[in-house]
Amino acid sequence: MLRLGLCCKFEGEPIKFLTATALHTGRLAPGARARKLAGLCAANASALRASLEYCAAHGIGCFRVNSQVLPLATHPELGYDLKDLPGGRAIIADFEDCGALARKLGLRLTFHPDQFILLSSPNPAVTAASVKELDYQAQVAEWIGADVINIHGGGAYGDKAGALARGGRALKKLGRAVRSRLAFENDDRTYTPSDLLPFCREHKLPFVYDVHHHRCLPDGLGVEETTALALKTWGREPLFHLSSPKAGWRGSDPRPHHDYIDIKDVPACWRGLDLTVEVEAKAKELAIKKLRAQLGAKKWKF
DNA sequence: AGCGGTCAAGTTGAT
DNA sequence: ATCAACTTGACCGCT
């Protein structure tokens, strides 16, 4: 059966994850700064709990956690270890409670680090910052029981094969908590499934198939064929991405996401698979609700 | 409460 | 050169 995943936030629900700007946070005195950051982390643990409860109550089987769930945690000047903030141990316990709740409710949790996370960069400082960020997300993933940290191939730097080889070498810098969760996803600019599938097979990493990106940046592989190859990279329930183009497939740029999913964009070959599909639609849980209703209609038989 | 300027980070390609 | 896009517009000072 398809398990639908909600990405990071809600459209109609009063569930909010808080963040902070570095400029403002950096102007606070140390004590006030620590209290402010601790307050944001605690509020986000509460928001995560509320998110899980909402998902379970509305047939949403997966939730993607925002990279800023611990705001500024890896910032070069303002970064911190949650256990060192006031009440930090109790906040960690709150996140662990979220993990227990997710397990109880049968919810899958994932992370999708930002575009700045680049293992293929020729700049060692960029790679080092990326490893630090991945370590942080893996730490939270351990607390809450998330099983995927999904990133893109990054830039090509004029030599895709060379960049991927550099990415492969950077994998050795990753700890077990990251390595056991890491997955690679095709993007709509640079790295296609044809580029990443061999890389994933070589390094025994799962491939997150984004069919929308694939349609924006095709590579000669068909959706059906790519689906079959992607499934094989997963030793557990696979994770795919789905969206529809904001202005339609005939619009000037198909990449921006629509508020909702057009049922015609759901690959027919995904029917009947045991699969998590993260729904990247601006209307968030409302889009999932609509998609679920359409998938439940007889003619789709999902 | 609402408005507008501003916000850590990298890379690409359209304009 | 600037800007939007990328998993997500939200934060914050001001009125």
Short mmCIF file of C-alpha atoms (C1' of nucleotides) in Angstrom, two decimals:
data_model
loop_
_atom_site.label_atom_id
_atom_site.label_comp_id
_atom_site.label_asym_id
_atom_site.label_seq_id
_atom_site.Cartn_x
_atom_site.Cartn_y
_atom_site.Cartn_z
CA MET A 1 0.00 0.00 0.00
CA LEU A 2 1.07 3.57 -0.54
CA ARG A 3 2.04 5.49 2.55
CA LEU A 4 1.69 9.22 1.91
CA GLY A 5 4.15 11.62 3.53
CA LEU A 6 3.67 15.23 4.62
CA CYS A 7 6.61 17.61 4.23
CA CYS A 8 7.59 19.75 7.21
CA LYS A 9 4.54 21.91 7.76
CA PHE A 10 0.79 22.42 7.66
CA GLU A 11 -1.40 24.63 5.53
CA GLY A 12 -4.59 24.77 7.55
CA GLU A 13 -3.62 23.50 10.99
CA PRO A 14 -2.29 25.73 13.80
CA ILE A 15 0.88 23.65 14.11
CA LYS A 16 3.96 25.82 13.66
CA PHE A 17 7.68 25.11 13.82
CA LEU A 18 9.70 28.13 14.96
CA THR A 19 13.07 29.35 13.70
CA ALA A 20 15.37 32.25 14.51
CA THR A 21 17.58 34.57 12.50
CA ALA A 22 21.31 34.54 13.19
CA LEU A 23 21.59 38.31 13.19
CA HIS A 24 19.07 38.83 15.93
CA THR A 25 20.08 35.79 17.98
CA GLY A 26 23.71 36.87 17.86
CA ARG A 27 22.88 40.24 19.37
CA LEU A 28 21.43 38.67 22.51
CA ALA A 29 23.53 38.32 25.66
CA PRO A 30 24.71 34.72 26.19
CA GLY A 31 22.13 33.87 28.85
CA ALA A 32 19.22 35.34 26.94
CA ARG A 33 20.42 33.67 23.78
CA ALA A 34 20.56 30.23 25.38
CA ARG A 35 17.11 30.69 26.89
CA LYS A 36 15.68 31.83 23.57
CA LEU A 37 17.15 28.88 21.65
CA ALA A 38 16.02 26.40 24.32
CA GLY A 39 12.53 27.85 24.13
CA LEU A 40 12.44 27.39 20.36
CA CYS A 41 13.67 23.78 20.61
CA ALA A 42 11.11 22.96 23.28
CA ALA A 43 8.33 24.53 21.22
CA ASN A 44 9.44 22.53 18.18
CA ALA A 45 9.40 19.27 20.14
CA SER A 46 5.79 20.10 21.07
CA ALA A 47 5.00 20.95 17.45
CA LEU A 48 6.49 17.63 16.35
CA ARG A 49 4.30 15.76 18.81
CA ALA A 50 1.23 17.62 17.52
CA SER A 51 2.28 16.85 13.94
CA LEU A 52 2.51 13.14 14.66
CA GLU A 53 -0.89 13.12 16.34
CA TYR A 54 -2.42 14.93 13.38
CA CYS A 55 -0.83 12.59 10.85
CA ALA A 56 -1.96 9.47 12.67
CA ALA A 57 -5.51 10.81 12.99
CA HIS A 58 -5.71 11.68 9.29
CA GLY A 59 -4.18 8.69 7.57
CA ILE A 60 -0.84 10.34 6.83
CA GLY A 61 1.84 7.68 7.32
CA CYS A 62 5.03 9.70 7.10
CA PHE A 63 6.25 13.11 8.24
CA ARG A 64 9.37 14.95 7.06
CA VAL A 65 11.08 16.94 9.81
CA ASN A 66 12.32 20.47 9.04
CA SER A 67 16.09 20.93 9.05
CA GLN A 68 15.69 23.85 11.47
CA VAL A 69 13.92 21.78 14.12
CA LEU A 70 16.79 22.84 16.39
CA PRO A 71 17.24 26.39 15.08
CA LEU A 72 20.82 27.42 14.21
CA ALA A 73 22.18 24.24 15.82
CA THR A 74 25.14 24.05 13.42
CA HIS A 75 25.68 27.76 12.82
CA PRO A 76 29.45 28.51 12.85
CA GLU A 77 29.15 31.12 15.63
CA LEU A 78 25.81 30.41 17.27
CA GLY A 79 25.73 26.61 17.04
CA TYR A 80 25.13 24.60 20.20
CA ASP A 81 24.60 21.18 21.68
CA LEU A 82 21.02 20.89 22.90
CA LYS A 83 22.10 19.13 26.10
CA ASP A 84 24.06 22.27 27.08
CA LEU A 85 21.08 24.62 26.79
CA PRO A 86 18.93 25.36 29.87
CA GLY A 87 16.58 22.43 30.29
CA GLY A 88 18.25 20.75 27.32
CA ARG A 89 18.13 17.24 28.76
CA ALA A 90 14.39 17.50 29.25
CA ILE A 91 13.95 18.75 25.68
CA ILE A 92 15.93 15.77 24.38
CA ALA A 93 13.56 13.57 26.40
CA ASP A 94 10.65 15.34 24.68
CA PHE A 95 12.11 14.39 21.29
CA GLU A 96 12.63 10.82 22.47
CA ASP A 97 8.99 10.77 23.52
CA CYS A 98 8.10 11.81 19.97
CA GLY A 99 10.10 8.82 18.77
CA ALA A 100 8.18 6.48 21.04
CA LEU A 101 4.90 8.00 19.87
CA ALA A 102 5.84 7.67 16.19
CA ARG A 103 6.70 4.01 16.72
CA LYS A 104 3.43 3.40 18.54
CA LEU A 105 1.46 5.10 15.77
CA GLY A 106 3.40 3.37 12.98
CA LEU A 107 4.61 6.65 11.50
CA ARG A 108 7.73 6.94 9.38
CA LEU A 109 9.96 9.99 9.90
CA THR A 110 12.49 11.45 7.47
CA PHE A 111 14.89 14.35 7.03
CA HIS A 112 15.77 16.26 3.88
CA PRO A 113 18.78 18.56 4.51
CA ASP A 114 18.95 21.86 2.63
CA GLN A 115 20.61 22.63 -0.67
CA PHE A 116 23.77 23.73 1.16
CA ILE A 117 24.55 20.14 2.11
CA LEU A 118 27.05 19.07 -0.54
CA LEU A 119 29.28 16.04 -0.25
CA SER A 120 30.56 16.58 -3.80
CA SER A 121 31.88 20.12 -3.32
CA PRO A 122 35.51 20.79 -4.28
CA ASN A 123 35.66 23.18 -1.32
CA PRO A 124 36.65 21.26 1.84
CA ALA A 125 35.01 23.88 4.07
CA VAL A 126 31.67 23.24 2.36
CA THR A 127 32.05 19.49 2.80
CA ALA A 128 33.05 19.89 6.45
CA ALA A 129 30.02 22.10 7.15
CA SER A 130 27.84 19.54 5.38
CA VAL A 131 29.18 16.68 7.48
CA LYS A 132 28.52 18.72 10.62
CA GLU A 133 24.94 19.36 9.52
CA LEU A 134 24.40 15.69 8.65
CA ASP A 135 25.74 14.66 12.06
CA TYR A 136 23.28 17.01 13.74
CA GLN A 137 20.30 15.74 11.74
CA ALA A 138 21.33 12.14 12.42
CA GLN A 139 21.47 12.92 16.13
CA VAL A 140 17.87 14.14 16.08
CA ALA A 141 16.98 11.20 13.83
CA GLU A 142 18.26 8.84 16.52
CA TRP A 143 16.13 10.55 19.17
CA ILE A 144 12.95 10.36 17.14
CA GLY A 145 13.57 7.17 15.16
CA ALA A 146 13.76 8.73 11.67
CA ASP A 147 15.21 6.24 9.17
CA VAL A 148 16.06 8.44 6.15
CA ILE A 149 18.29 11.47 5.58
CA ASN A 150 17.82 12.32 1.94
CA ILE A 151 20.16 14.61 0.00
CA HIS A 152 20.86 15.60 -3.61
CA GLY A 153 23.99 15.02 -5.66
CA GLY A 154 24.81 18.73 -5.53
CA GLY A 155 26.74 20.66 -8.14
CA ALA A 156 28.53 19.28 -11.19
CA TYR A 157 31.39 21.81 -11.14
CA GLY A 158 31.85 21.13 -14.84
CA ASP A 159 32.58 17.44 -14.28
CA LYS A 160 29.70 15.34 -12.98
CA ALA A 161 31.65 12.08 -12.82
CA GLY A 162 34.48 13.76 -10.92
CA ALA A 163 32.04 15.43 -8.56
CA LEU A 164 30.29 12.15 -7.82
CA ALA A 165 33.62 10.43 -7.19
CA ARG A 166 34.47 13.19 -4.72
CA GLY A 167 31.07 12.63 -3.08
CA GLY A 168 31.83 8.95 -2.82
CA ARG A 169 35.08 9.67 -1.00
CA ALA A 170 33.30 12.08 1.37
CA LEU A 171 31.01 9.24 2.46
CA LYS A 172 33.94 7.89 4.46
CA LYS A 173 33.82 10.95 6.72
CA LEU A 174 30.30 10.11 7.86
CA GLY A 175 29.49 8.42 11.12
CA ARG A 176 27.29 5.36 11.36
CA ALA A 177 24.21 7.34 12.38
CA VAL A 178 24.37 9.31 9.12
CA ARG A 179 25.62 6.53 6.86
CA SER A 180 22.87 4.11 7.87
CA ARG A 181 20.19 6.70 7.00
CA LEU A 182 21.67 8.49 3.99
CA ALA A 183 19.87 8.39 0.63
CA PHE A 184 20.35 10.28 -2.66
CA GLU A 185 17.61 11.88 -4.73
CA ASN A 186 17.62 12.97 -8.39
CA ASP A 187 17.20 16.73 -8.88
CA ASP A 188 15.78 18.88 -11.68
CA ARG A 189 19.00 20.63 -12.70
CA THR A 190 21.96 18.30 -12.65
CA TYR A 191 21.75 14.72 -11.39
CA THR A 192 19.31 12.36 -13.10
CA PRO A 193 18.38 8.84 -12.03
CA SER A 194 20.89 7.54 -14.62
CA ASP A 195 23.62 9.50 -12.85
CA LEU A 196 22.70 8.44 -9.33
CA LEU A 197 21.53 4.84 -9.64
CA PRO A 198 25.04 3.49 -10.37
CA PHE A 199 26.42 5.69 -7.58
CA CYS A 200 23.83 4.35 -5.13
CA ARG A 201 24.47 0.75 -6.16
CA GLU A 202 28.24 1.22 -5.78
CA HIS A 203 27.95 2.68 -2.29
CA LYS A 204 24.96 0.60 -1.17
CA LEU A 205 22.81 3.66 -0.61
CA PRO A 206 19.08 3.86 -1.34
CA PHE A 207 17.87 6.02 -4.22
CA VAL A 208 14.96 8.39 -3.61
CA TYR A 209 13.09 8.63 -6.89
CA ASP A 210 11.53 12.06 -7.50
CA VAL A 211 9.36 11.50 -10.54
CA HIS A 212 8.62 15.23 -10.91
CA HIS A 213 12.32 16.09 -11.08
CA HIS A 214 12.76 13.24 -13.55
CA ARG A 215 10.05 14.69 -15.80
CA CYS A 216 11.72 18.12 -15.59
CA LEU A 217 15.18 16.69 -16.28
CA PRO A 218 14.75 13.48 -18.28
CA ASP A 219 17.58 11.10 -19.06
CA GLY A 220 16.13 8.53 -21.43
CA LEU A 221 15.01 6.16 -18.68
CA GLY A 222 11.27 5.60 -18.45
CA VAL A 223 9.28 6.06 -15.27
CA GLU A 224 8.49 2.37 -15.06
CA GLU A 225 12.09 1.30 -15.56
CA THR A 226 13.38 3.89 -13.09
CA THR A 227 10.82 2.82 -10.52
CA ALA A 228 11.96 -0.79 -10.78
CA LEU A 229 15.64 0.16 -10.49
CA ALA A 230 14.98 2.51 -7.56
CA LEU A 231 13.01 -0.14 -5.65
CA LYS A 232 15.99 -2.48 -5.81
CA THR A 233 18.24 -0.02 -3.97
CA TRP A 234 16.05 -0.21 -0.85
CA GLY A 235 16.47 -2.96 1.72
CA ARG A 236 13.42 -1.52 3.48
CA GLU A 237 10.29 0.38 2.49
CA PRO A 238 11.28 2.67 -0.40
CA LEU A 239 10.81 6.44 -0.32
CA PHE A 240 9.76 8.36 -3.45
CA HIS A 241 8.72 11.97 -4.14
CA LEU A 242 5.72 13.29 -6.04
CA SER A 243 4.58 16.74 -7.15
CA SER A 244 2.71 18.47 -9.95
CA PRO A 245 3.81 21.56 -11.90
CA LYS A 246 2.36 24.86 -10.69
CA ALA A 247 1.54 26.15 -14.17
CA GLY A 248 0.98 22.77 -15.83
CA TRP A 249 3.31 20.78 -18.06
CA ARG A 250 2.88 23.27 -20.88
CA GLY A 251 3.80 26.27 -18.74
CA SER A 252 7.09 28.10 -19.13
CA ASP A 253 8.75 26.37 -16.15
CA PRO A 254 7.40 23.04 -14.89
CA ARG A 255 9.64 22.94 -11.83
CA PRO A 256 7.70 25.04 -9.28
CA HIS A 257 5.24 22.92 -7.34
CA HIS A 258 1.48 23.14 -7.53
CA ASP A 259 -0.73 23.49 -4.45
CA TYR A 260 -2.18 20.06 -5.19
CA ILE A 261 -1.30 16.82 -6.96
CA ASP A 262 -2.85 16.16 -10.34
CA ILE A 263 -3.88 12.50 -10.19
CA LYS A 264 -2.56 12.07 -13.73
CA ASP A 265 0.95 12.73 -12.41
CA VAL A 266 0.83 9.62 -10.20
CA PRO A 267 2.68 6.88 -12.10
CA ALA A 268 0.35 3.97 -12.76
CA CYS A 269 3.20 1.57 -12.02
CA TRP A 270 3.27 2.72 -8.38
CA ARG A 271 -0.09 1.06 -7.92
CA GLY A 272 -0.09 -1.68 -5.31
CA LEU A 273 3.52 -1.08 -4.20
CA ASP A 274 4.58 -0.98 -0.56
CA LEU A 275 6.04 2.47 -0.79
CA THR A 276 6.29 5.81 1.00
CA VAL A 277 5.47 8.77 -1.26
CA GLU A 278 6.32 12.18 0.12
CA VAL A 279 3.83 14.63 -1.34
CA GLU A 280 5.55 17.88 -2.26
CA ALA A 281 2.53 20.11 -2.75
CA LYS A 282 2.09 23.62 -1.41
CA ALA A 283 -1.31 22.90 0.12
CA LYS A 284 0.37 20.31 2.35
CA GLU A 285 -2.08 18.17 4.35
CA LEU A 286 -4.98 19.46 2.24
CA ALA A 287 -3.26 18.12 -0.87
CA ILE A 288 -2.76 14.75 0.78
CA LYS A 289 -6.39 14.59 1.80
CA LYS A 290 -7.50 15.27 -1.77
CA LEU A 291 -5.00 12.83 -3.24
CA ARG A 292 -6.05 10.10 -0.82
CA ALA A 293 -9.67 10.54 -1.82
CA GLN A 294 -8.76 10.26 -5.50
CA LEU A 295 -6.47 7.28 -5.00
CA GLY A 296 -9.24 5.57 -3.07
CA ALA A 297 -11.61 5.91 -6.01
CA LYS A 298 -12.18 2.55 -7.63
CA LYS A 299 -10.55 3.15 -10.97
CA TRP A 300 -7.16 3.78 -9.37
CA LYS A 301 -7.12 0.75 -7.07
CA PHE A 302 -4.11 1.87 -5.07
"C1'" DA B 1 -2.24 43.29 14.78
"C1'" DG B 2 -0.24 44.27 10.51
"C1'" DC B 3 3.61 45.85 7.37
"C1'" DG B 4 7.89 45.55 5.12
"C1'" DG B 5 12.83 44.68 5.07
"C1'" DT B 6 15.59 41.01 5.96
"C1'" DC B 7 17.44 36.51 6.54
"C1'" DA B 8 23.82 30.98 7.56
"C1'" DA B 9 25.02 28.19 4.20
"C1'" DG B 10 25.78 26.51 -2.61
"C1'" DT B 11 24.92 25.88 -7.37
"C1'" DT B 12 22.53 26.31 -11.60
"C1'" DG B 13 20.38 28.41 -15.49
"C1'" DA B 14 16.89 31.97 -17.17
"C1'" DT B 15 16.43 36.70 -17.60
"C1'" DA C 1 24.58 41.12 -12.97
"C1'" DT C 2 20.43 39.61 -10.80
"C1'" DC C 3 17.29 36.38 -9.38
"C1'" DA C 4 14.44 32.34 -8.50
"C1'" DA C 5 14.49 27.73 -7.45
"C1'" DC C 6 15.58 24.15 -4.30
"C1'" DT C 7 11.96 20.16 0.98
"C1'" DT C 8 9.37 25.04 4.00
"C1'" DG C 9 8.46 31.92 3.87
"C1'" DA C 10 9.25 33.10 8.62
"C1'" DC C 11 11.44 36.46 11.73
"C1'" DC C 12 11.71 40.86 13.81
"C1'" DG C 13 11.50 45.74 14.50
"C1'" DC C 14 8.51 49.15 13.75
"C1'" DT C 15 4.10 51.48 13.76
#
